[in-house]
């Protein structure tokens, strides 16, 4: 059993895992870990029920920056030999464990290291309550292996149980059946009965409290945040009902949210039964809840039917964006959903411009071999994926398309698919040899070609047409405070801000700010968009607010464009580096990996 051998023959299909599931595969995990805030490490055992399919003498797990102490076989815990293969950039090292043809159980005793990229350990100052430390994980795409030795491929599913020991003042929650209250022992037990891929393994520990929203829904948050969160997400149950009406029964029992501290690097993460969400969506007016619709939609597209490899990421995200906007349409009407489509189209256009419309990375089916799967995390998967589905819906009609999607989710429930499997399902169930329809759907143009295909129909929005009118009036000299902006949602404001010219005078900036108070907006989307203009136009009135935002918020989607705008000029770059030096300790590794590169 040499290392060369083990790395040469990877799992067919998934180039981002060392596992060889067709030979020996994990089916169930029993995790028993201790959370140590002083040392910032997790330690304990991961015990797997495995299937040895070929009678092989080894099973391979993925690890990265883990300390593997001992490995045992069977219930009698017989020590066995293991080897850690060569370290590969972002993939880590294969853990090759010697097994027997009849081995059913493997127990790995391990510790994480402070480098574990999935984990963010927050000190009390970085939380809302400022009293207790906080921990959360972010496993997608291939970071689960930095906190659990695991077959870390989205093509492999496991059920799990966990026992987690935490300091007595804190509560632990996972992507599983959760406690709703602290207990006096600090020991919590979890069960995830449905099989899930490794990237959905999740844990958070903090001073958390639970608030029920509906019969099936609720929110975990720090006490300081729970009221705001309960107001913002009061409609979770309605969302769940709308989603079920569209694509079938919710298969995970409960749907709860965990509101994290602001350093959370994403908007949301669809951890099963417990979506992790950024507090930057707490806008006080429920205007950013499409993000919850998005994470909820993943309970079908992603968690139930999963992209088999990260090259098929659009199957997760494109479907989810489409589904998210269908939920929002169901709840708030077509004109509302149309605004989201137009904003999404703007994001897509920006991404196409940045990558270049003939870049291979603008195809839906990606080729990420040899690269960090994070590189596939662009608006191509999200928005081009969404518009491909919108295009199919237009070609066959909504009723047929919904029936098709329902069947797709039930046919592939609790399985992984890939682009090719989806496309053959599409051909069999929908296209059915109709050449004219096939031409309209244009699989080749959408999935395997870069850019947007000919005949792409741009989305439009009647509510945005009014915003454009107001903008034109302003450009033609009408004072900002006289514009008719009554009843504008944050989406309209975002559209307005995006319409503003790249170059504006100090006077124009000040006029807009005075009329609409952008610099002090409580809406993170509005604020982040406004800061880009403030930076480009050297509008220093916003400096303090900008610095506060950058030092508090760790959401990468906001940070990257803002830092990019800053480093466009030499003085801006100085400012960016000074702020980054202060802010960096508040960011999760997911964000610092990107920003270190950008700001080096
Ligand atoms: N699953 C993603 C987040 C993700 C993707 C994390 C890939 C790591 C690797 C999540 O569902 C997501 O898409 N979040 C978005 C919000 C959404 C409304 C577009 C985000 O965080 O911005
Ligand atoms: Zn998503």
XYZ file of C-alpha atoms and ligand atoms in Angstrom:
623
model
C 0.000 0.000 0.000
C 2.048 2.915 -1.234
C 1.057 6.537 -1.328
C 1.554 6.821 -5.068
C -0.909 4.083 -5.647
C -3.463 5.667 -3.405
C -3.334 9.073 -4.995
C -3.141 7.838 -8.582
C -6.474 6.039 -8.546
C -8.915 8.534 -7.096
C -12.650 8.137 -6.796
C -13.831 8.197 -10.384
C -15.597 11.460 -11.065
C -14.680 13.451 -7.999
C -11.167 14.790 -8.345
C -11.435 16.595 -5.007
C -11.513 13.529 -2.782
C -8.962 10.811 -2.127
C -11.713 8.343 -1.203
C -12.438 5.288 -3.311
C -16.075 4.614 -2.467
C -16.433 1.843 -5.034
C -13.960 -0.191 -2.961
C -14.698 0.685 0.645
C -17.261 3.249 1.678
C -18.504 4.812 4.918
C -22.233 4.542 5.614
C -22.670 5.919 9.113
C -20.620 8.117 11.427
C -20.595 8.168 15.202
C -18.795 11.304 16.247
C -17.663 11.814 19.825
C -15.819 15.086 20.340
C -14.789 17.553 22.952
C -14.781 21.276 22.144
C -11.845 23.059 23.762
C -12.077 26.846 23.489
C -8.789 27.491 25.294
C -6.721 25.472 22.883
C -9.057 26.030 19.944
C -9.170 22.365 19.099
C -11.715 19.595 18.728
C -10.616 16.169 19.868
C -12.196 12.760 20.048
C -13.172 9.902 17.806
C -14.920 9.391 14.502
C -16.301 5.866 14.273
C -17.550 4.704 10.889
C -19.724 1.801 9.872
C -18.220 0.846 6.561
C -18.884 -1.454 3.643
C -15.937 -3.233 2.163
C -17.251 -3.786 -1.337
C -14.299 -5.441 -3.028
C -12.533 -7.135 -0.137
C -9.845 -4.465 -0.288
C -7.222 -4.141 2.466
C -7.662 -0.396 2.875
C -10.231 2.330 3.257
C -9.325 5.913 2.397
C -10.575 9.041 4.146
C -9.836 12.679 3.432
C -8.008 14.761 6.015
C -6.462 18.204 6.041
C -4.497 19.672 8.929
C -5.725 16.924 11.257
C -3.668 15.105 13.820
C -4.488 11.409 13.538
C -3.550 9.614 16.744
C -4.755 6.024 16.502
C -7.043 3.935 14.344
C -8.968 0.880 15.558
C -11.110 -1.804 13.930
C -14.340 -3.390 15.089
C -16.291 -3.181 18.343
C -13.327 -4.632 20.180
C -11.220 -1.643 19.072
C -8.304 -3.554 17.739
C -5.544 -1.165 16.798
C -4.705 -1.112 13.099
C -2.027 0.566 11.026
C -2.606 3.677 8.992
C -0.688 6.009 6.756
C -1.077 9.649 5.798
C -0.285 10.205 2.126
C 1.403 13.195 0.532
C 0.002 16.609 1.273
C -1.731 18.231 -1.684
C -2.647 21.875 -1.893
C -6.228 22.446 -0.591
C -6.963 18.695 -0.814
C -4.944 17.751 2.245
C -3.828 14.180 2.770
C -5.434 10.777 2.258
C -5.724 8.766 5.446
C -5.189 5.178 4.376
C -6.416 2.705 6.970
C -5.573 -0.978 6.866
C -8.767 -3.066 7.061
C -9.847 -6.679 6.563
C -12.362 -8.037 4.071
C -14.909 -8.384 6.881
C -14.217 -5.085 8.668
C -17.472 -3.303 9.526
C -16.231 -0.588 11.860
C -13.329 1.850 11.867
C -12.611 4.210 14.772
C -10.279 7.136 14.229
C -8.918 8.998 17.229
C -7.918 12.509 16.204
C -7.479 16.180 17.016
C -7.987 19.243 14.893
C -5.238 21.842 14.616
C -5.499 25.643 14.859
C -5.146 25.706 11.052
C -8.517 23.930 10.556
C -10.028 26.101 7.826
C -13.632 25.089 8.470
C -13.578 26.349 12.032
C -13.897 29.862 13.271
C -13.255 30.391 16.969
C -14.594 33.741 18.088
C -13.640 35.491 21.266
C -16.442 37.123 23.300
C -15.748 40.545 21.747
C -16.641 39.127 18.336
C -20.130 38.044 19.407
C -23.331 40.034 19.924
C -23.420 39.348 23.669
C -19.667 40.006 24.220
C -19.607 37.543 27.131
C -18.979 34.084 25.763
C -16.826 32.595 23.030
C -18.410 31.134 19.921
C -17.524 28.448 17.387
C -18.976 27.593 14.015
C -17.998 25.357 11.116
C -18.280 25.924 7.369
C -17.693 22.638 5.554
C -18.701 23.363 1.975
C -17.010 22.728 -0.379
C -14.100 20.588 0.877
C -13.466 21.799 4.400
C -15.266 19.058 6.349
C -11.958 17.185 6.202
C -10.333 19.921 8.303
C -12.494 19.042 11.326
C -13.449 15.382 10.765
C -11.507 12.634 8.987
C -14.161 11.825 6.373
C -14.804 10.607 2.846
C -15.255 14.174 1.733
C -17.054 13.845 -1.571
C -20.584 15.071 -2.371
C -21.145 11.745 -4.111
C -20.965 9.852 -0.801
C -23.725 9.999 1.843
C -23.707 9.045 5.510
C -26.129 9.176 8.417
C -24.629 10.340 11.705
C -24.903 10.488 15.445
C -22.788 12.790 17.528
C -21.944 13.394 21.131
C -20.396 16.800 21.703
C -18.984 18.086 24.949
C -18.852 21.864 25.396
C -18.299 24.346 28.243
C -21.336 24.286 30.537
C -22.514 27.837 29.777
C -22.834 27.079 26.061
C -25.230 25.220 23.774
C -24.144 23.041 20.843
C -26.196 22.636 17.663
C -25.565 20.605 14.517
C -27.055 19.796 11.103
C -29.175 17.213 12.906
C -31.937 16.831 15.469
C -31.116 19.572 17.967
C -31.635 20.382 21.628
C -33.547 23.602 22.308
C -32.084 24.241 25.742
C -28.804 24.143 27.583
C -28.351 21.361 30.102
C -26.160 21.172 33.171
C -23.716 18.587 31.820
C -22.524 20.426 28.706
C -22.904 17.156 26.809
C -25.241 17.122 23.807
C -26.372 14.230 21.637
C -27.376 14.522 18.010
C -28.915 12.337 15.386
C -29.152 12.811 11.628
C -31.295 9.995 10.298
C -31.268 10.926 6.639
C -28.088 10.242 4.681
C -26.215 13.450 3.815
C -23.015 14.336 1.964
C -20.026 15.424 4.052
C -20.169 19.103 3.080
C -23.382 19.342 5.110
C -21.700 18.325 8.375
C -22.018 21.334 10.654
C -21.522 22.333 14.266
C -21.894 25.545 16.197
C -21.344 26.267 19.874
C -22.221 29.449 21.693
C -24.495 31.265 24.083
C -27.554 30.302 22.050
C -31.205 30.491 22.766
C -34.121 29.032 20.803
C -37.348 30.730 19.732
C -40.206 28.858 18.125
C -41.669 30.466 14.996
C -44.191 27.935 13.651
C -44.928 24.286 14.397
C -42.052 23.097 12.263
C -39.747 26.109 12.366
C -37.675 28.113 14.805
C -34.574 30.216 15.340
C -31.370 29.793 17.305
C -29.477 32.982 18.051
C -27.612 34.769 20.787
C -30.014 36.330 23.309
C -29.022 39.805 22.064
C -30.143 38.930 18.540
C -33.136 36.653 19.010
C -35.883 39.318 19.000
C -34.661 40.969 15.824
C -34.293 37.562 14.185
C -37.757 36.414 15.235
C -39.257 39.537 13.685
C -37.234 39.281 10.487
C -37.967 35.612 9.864
C -41.551 35.484 11.144
C -42.642 34.130 7.768
C -40.509 30.991 7.758
C -43.480 28.696 8.103
C -45.261 30.298 5.184
C -42.111 29.869 3.136
C -41.931 26.220 3.991
C -45.571 25.760 2.977
C -44.960 27.575 -0.326
C -41.924 25.424 -1.062
C -43.791 22.197 -0.336
C -46.637 23.279 -2.562
C -44.183 23.737 -5.410
C -41.893 20.733 -5.229
C -43.214 18.224 -2.743
C -42.920 17.317 0.852
C -40.121 18.686 3.042
C -38.104 15.597 3.889
C -36.093 16.743 6.927
C -38.727 17.143 9.680
C -37.790 20.478 11.239
C -36.484 23.611 9.559
C -34.633 25.941 11.925
C -32.245 28.848 11.447
C -29.058 29.644 13.303
C -28.170 33.341 13.235
C -24.402 33.634 13.472
C -22.103 36.483 14.448
C -21.257 38.865 11.570
C -17.966 37.155 10.709
C -19.858 34.310 9.022
C -18.269 34.308 5.544
C -21.458 33.565 3.598
C -24.983 34.882 3.445
C -26.346 31.493 4.280
C -25.377 27.849 4.382
C -28.003 25.171 3.896
C -26.950 22.813 6.673
C -29.799 20.287 6.833
C -32.483 21.004 9.442
C -30.482 24.072 10.516
C -29.603 26.750 7.988
C -26.685 28.930 9.117
C -27.321 32.584 8.314
C -25.492 35.912 8.452
C -26.905 38.613 10.731
C -26.467 41.074 7.819
C -29.924 40.020 6.604
C -31.493 41.458 9.751
C -32.650 44.592 7.929
C -35.620 45.198 10.280
C -38.060 45.206 7.363
C -37.922 41.570 6.135
C -36.519 42.848 2.843
C -33.693 40.329 2.533
C -35.574 37.127 3.267
C -35.124 35.721 -0.239
C -31.880 34.432 1.266
C -33.913 32.219 3.591
C -36.014 31.071 0.641
C -32.732 30.187 -1.046
C -31.338 28.121 1.813
C -34.715 26.462 2.355
C -34.890 25.574 -1.352
C -31.595 23.710 -0.929
C -33.542 21.211 1.186
C -34.621 19.893 -2.231
C -31.942 21.051 -4.668
C -28.662 20.176 -3.007
C -29.489 18.387 0.205
C -32.007 15.920 -1.235
C -30.622 15.735 -4.773
C -26.947 16.558 -4.603
C -24.301 17.576 -7.108
C -22.063 14.522 -7.453
C -18.901 16.549 -7.931
C -18.060 20.255 -7.688
C -17.980 20.384 -11.496
C -21.773 20.016 -11.267
C -22.181 22.806 -8.708
C -24.824 24.511 -10.893
C -27.155 21.585 -10.153
C -27.136 22.752 -6.541
C -27.088 26.503 -6.955
C -28.812 27.165 -10.287
C -31.798 25.038 -9.281
C -31.861 26.692 -5.890
C -31.890 30.229 -7.273
C -34.723 29.271 -9.620
C -36.634 27.634 -6.768
C -35.911 30.570 -4.392
C -37.533 33.019 -6.835
C -40.511 30.727 -7.340
C -41.028 30.708 -3.560
C -40.768 34.507 -3.438
C -43.221 34.792 -6.318
C -45.621 32.510 -4.489
C -45.418 34.674 -1.360
C -45.046 38.213 -2.704
C -46.112 38.085 -6.343
C -44.532 38.134 -9.762
C -43.484 41.765 -9.676
C -41.428 41.102 -6.573
C -39.759 38.028 -8.055
C -39.057 39.939 -11.292
C -36.907 42.393 -9.343
C -34.803 39.510 -8.036
C -34.415 38.149 -11.574
C -33.187 41.501 -12.875
C -30.703 41.952 -10.014
C -29.511 38.404 -10.691
C -29.091 39.195 -14.357
C -26.977 42.226 -13.433
C -24.775 40.009 -11.270
C -24.464 37.545 -14.126
C -23.483 40.254 -16.596
C -20.811 41.504 -14.208
C -19.421 38.009 -13.773
C -19.378 37.412 -17.537
C -17.509 40.673 -17.998
C -15.022 39.797 -15.298
C -14.317 36.268 -16.465
C -14.652 37.072 -20.171
C -17.651 35.701 -22.054
C -15.526 33.042 -23.741
C -13.908 31.786 -20.537
C -14.369 28.060 -19.969
C -15.448 28.897 -16.434
C -18.621 30.436 -17.816
C -19.945 27.017 -18.897
C -22.406 25.417 -16.502
C -20.524 22.131 -16.495
C -17.175 23.079 -14.975
C -13.751 21.487 -15.061
C -12.183 22.170 -11.677
C -9.613 19.397 -11.697
C -6.428 20.541 -10.000
C -8.102 23.684 -8.677
C -9.810 24.677 -5.460
C -13.549 24.041 -5.958
C -14.047 27.485 -4.460
C -13.108 28.789 -7.904
C -16.357 27.402 -9.247
C -18.329 29.489 -6.776
C -19.366 32.228 -9.209
C -22.629 33.680 -10.432
C -22.382 31.370 -13.435
C -23.582 28.405 -11.387
C -26.196 30.561 -9.650
C -27.556 32.864 -12.304
C -26.725 31.210 -15.597
C -28.019 28.015 -13.999
C -31.209 29.798 -12.976
C -31.760 31.360 -16.388
C -31.258 27.990 -18.077
C -34.168 26.667 -16.014
C -36.212 29.817 -16.699
C -35.559 29.149 -20.381
C -36.813 25.565 -20.105
C -39.865 26.747 -18.184
C -40.639 29.205 -20.956
C -40.226 26.490 -23.594
C -42.521 23.883 -22.016
C -44.817 25.969 -19.823
C -44.835 26.230 -16.073
C -47.202 23.383 -15.368
C -45.182 20.797 -17.232
C -41.925 22.091 -15.852
C -43.145 21.925 -12.268
C -44.329 18.353 -12.768
C -40.936 17.537 -14.219
C -39.083 19.087 -11.273
C -41.278 17.264 -8.784
C -40.473 14.013 -10.490
C -36.780 14.883 -10.626
C -36.653 15.505 -6.864
C -38.543 12.344 -5.999
C -36.634 10.157 -8.460
C -33.218 11.214 -7.211
C -34.105 11.826 -3.547
C -31.161 11.174 -1.190
C -28.886 10.544 -4.158
C -26.198 12.422 -5.975
C -26.581 13.284 -9.622
C -24.396 14.958 -12.163
C -24.980 17.132 -15.190
C -25.143 14.169 -17.551
C -27.708 12.325 -15.428
C -29.846 15.423 -15.194
C -29.656 15.973 -18.927
C -30.685 12.438 -19.773
C -33.613 12.781 -17.355
C -34.516 16.015 -19.141
C -34.381 14.306 -22.530
C -36.442 11.334 -21.399
C -39.054 13.164 -19.382
C -39.469 16.467 -21.135
C -37.872 16.676 -24.569
C -38.998 13.193 -25.620
C -37.518 13.412 -29.106
C -39.206 16.729 -29.952
C -36.521 18.382 -32.119
C -38.119 21.776 -32.087
C -38.270 21.756 -28.306
C -34.696 20.493 -28.066
C -33.614 23.440 -30.147
C -35.421 25.883 -27.880
C -33.949 24.320 -24.759
C -30.499 24.373 -26.345
C -28.586 22.134 -23.945
C -25.335 22.542 -25.814
C -25.505 26.344 -25.756
C -26.398 26.605 -22.070
C -24.494 23.795 -20.438
C -21.358 23.157 -22.446
C -20.705 26.525 -24.111
C -19.302 29.665 -22.533
C -21.271 32.920 -22.209
C -24.987 33.278 -22.816
C -26.578 31.537 -25.803
C -28.186 33.450 -28.697
C -31.830 34.126 -28.134
C -31.377 34.613 -24.397
C -34.400 36.537 -23.111
C -33.425 39.274 -20.654
C -35.600 39.564 -17.567
C -37.547 42.788 -17.031
C -39.220 44.365 -14.025
C -42.112 46.838 -13.979
C -41.151 48.058 -10.504
C -37.624 48.752 -11.709
C -39.010 50.687 -14.677
C -40.263 53.219 -12.109
C -36.833 53.335 -10.507
C -35.307 54.038 -13.893
C -37.787 56.870 -14.395
C -36.810 58.411 -11.075
C -33.141 58.027 -11.879
C -33.545 59.712 -15.260
C -35.434 62.568 -13.661
C -32.589 63.050 -11.178
C -29.985 62.980 -13.948
C -32.002 65.624 -15.741
C -31.817 67.934 -12.766
C -34.727 67.033 -10.505
C -33.607 67.308 -6.858
C -33.116 63.940 -5.153
C -35.495 64.735 -2.329
C -38.310 65.311 -4.805
C -38.042 61.914 -6.503
C -40.976 59.577 -5.994
C -39.385 56.809 -3.994
C -42.309 56.049 -1.731
C -42.719 52.347 -0.883
C -39.417 51.401 -2.447
C -38.029 48.156 -1.077
C -34.317 47.586 -0.636
C -34.354 45.937 -4.095
C -35.493 49.165 -5.699
C -32.860 51.074 -3.768
C -30.194 48.627 -4.828
C -31.236 49.020 -8.447
C -31.157 52.812 -8.089
C -27.670 52.764 -6.590
C -26.398 50.413 -9.269
C -27.738 52.794 -11.940
C -25.699 55.716 -10.588
C -22.807 56.784 -12.832
C -19.297 55.679 -11.899
C -18.161 59.303 -11.649
C -20.130 61.666 -9.441
C -19.286 65.038 -7.930
C -18.990 65.541 -4.178
C -22.091 67.641 -4.455
C -24.080 64.850 -6.117
C -22.910 62.298 -3.578
C -23.805 64.602 -0.716
C -27.179 65.424 -2.211
C -28.129 61.755 -2.555
C -26.818 60.944 0.878
C -28.725 63.793 2.459
C -31.953 62.830 0.720
C -31.712 59.058 1.284
C -29.245 58.573 4.137
C -27.364 55.811 2.312
C -24.229 56.052 4.454
C -26.238 55.128 7.521
C -28.504 52.599 5.866
C -29.434 49.658 8.048
C -29.635 47.508 4.961
C -26.360 45.716 4.250
C -27.057 45.310 0.518
C -27.767 49.013 0.093
C -24.778 49.944 2.215
C -22.350 47.685 0.357
C -23.488 49.031 -3.026
C -23.263 52.650 -1.834
C -19.749 52.189 -0.454
C -18.543 51.298 -3.955
C -19.605 54.762 -5.145
C -18.206 56.395 -2.040
C -14.825 54.794 -2.691
C -14.707 55.565 -6.408
C -15.681 59.174 -5.816
C -13.536 59.695 -2.759
C -16.589 60.644 -0.707
C -14.892 60.718 2.670
C -18.092 61.342 4.644
C -18.630 57.573 4.381
C -15.137 56.642 5.638
C -16.112 55.919 9.200
C -19.161 53.852 8.256
C -17.064 51.965 5.715
C -14.401 51.120 8.249
C -16.995 49.986 10.789
C -18.649 47.795 8.163
C -15.363 46.206 7.073
C -14.216 45.483 10.600
C -17.521 43.917 11.649
C -18.820 42.073 8.639
C -16.995 39.004 7.343
C -19.329 38.139 4.481
C -17.068 37.572 1.501
C -19.608 38.647 -1.106
C -19.528 42.179 0.373
C -15.845 42.313 1.263
C -14.359 41.373 -2.097
C -15.924 44.119 -4.252
C -15.292 46.750 -1.570
C -11.619 45.876 -1.120
C -11.255 45.649 -4.904
C -12.657 49.141 -5.286
C -10.321 50.401 -2.580
C -7.123 48.990 -4.079
C -7.833 50.595 -7.457
C -5.901 53.696 -6.330
C -2.644 54.000 -4.347
C -4.244 55.918 -1.445
C -7.166 53.555 -1.459
C -4.791 50.638 -1.245
C -3.104 52.159 1.796
C -6.473 52.553 3.431
C -7.453 49.005 2.499
C -4.295 47.517 4.012
C -4.682 49.517 7.220
C -8.297 48.420 7.635
C -7.494 44.831 6.692
C -4.752 44.621 9.306
C -7.338 45.499 11.940
C -10.231 43.551 10.496
C -8.527 40.318 9.473
C -8.774 38.651 12.895
C -12.547 39.007 12.562
C -12.762 37.126 9.274
C -13.247 33.394 8.716
C -10.533 31.498 6.784
C -12.874 31.288 3.767
C -12.676 35.079 3.489
C -9.012 35.549 4.438
C -7.856 33.021 1.832
C -9.489 35.182 -0.847
C -8.494 38.547 0.646
C -4.874 37.611 1.416
C -4.500 36.887 -2.283
C -6.274 40.081 -3.346
C -4.340 42.329 -0.970
C -0.882 40.801 -1.116
N -24.281 26.741 -0.407
C -24.122 28.134 -0.591
C -22.876 28.669 0.067
C -21.584 28.011 -0.392
C -21.395 27.594 -1.685
C -20.572 27.839 0.520
C -20.191 26.980 -2.055
C -19.376 27.256 0.149
C -19.181 26.804 -1.137
C -25.338 28.911 -0.088
O -26.539 28.279 -0.335
C -25.394 30.194 -0.858
O -25.528 30.129 -2.048
N -25.311 31.329 -0.174
C -25.381 32.627 -0.782
C -26.727 33.258 -0.588
C -27.674 33.093 -1.702
C -28.941 33.901 -1.438
C -27.148 33.371 -3.071
C -24.402 33.536 -0.069
O -23.865 33.122 0.946
O -24.209 34.652 -0.515
Zn -26.988 28.229 -2.395
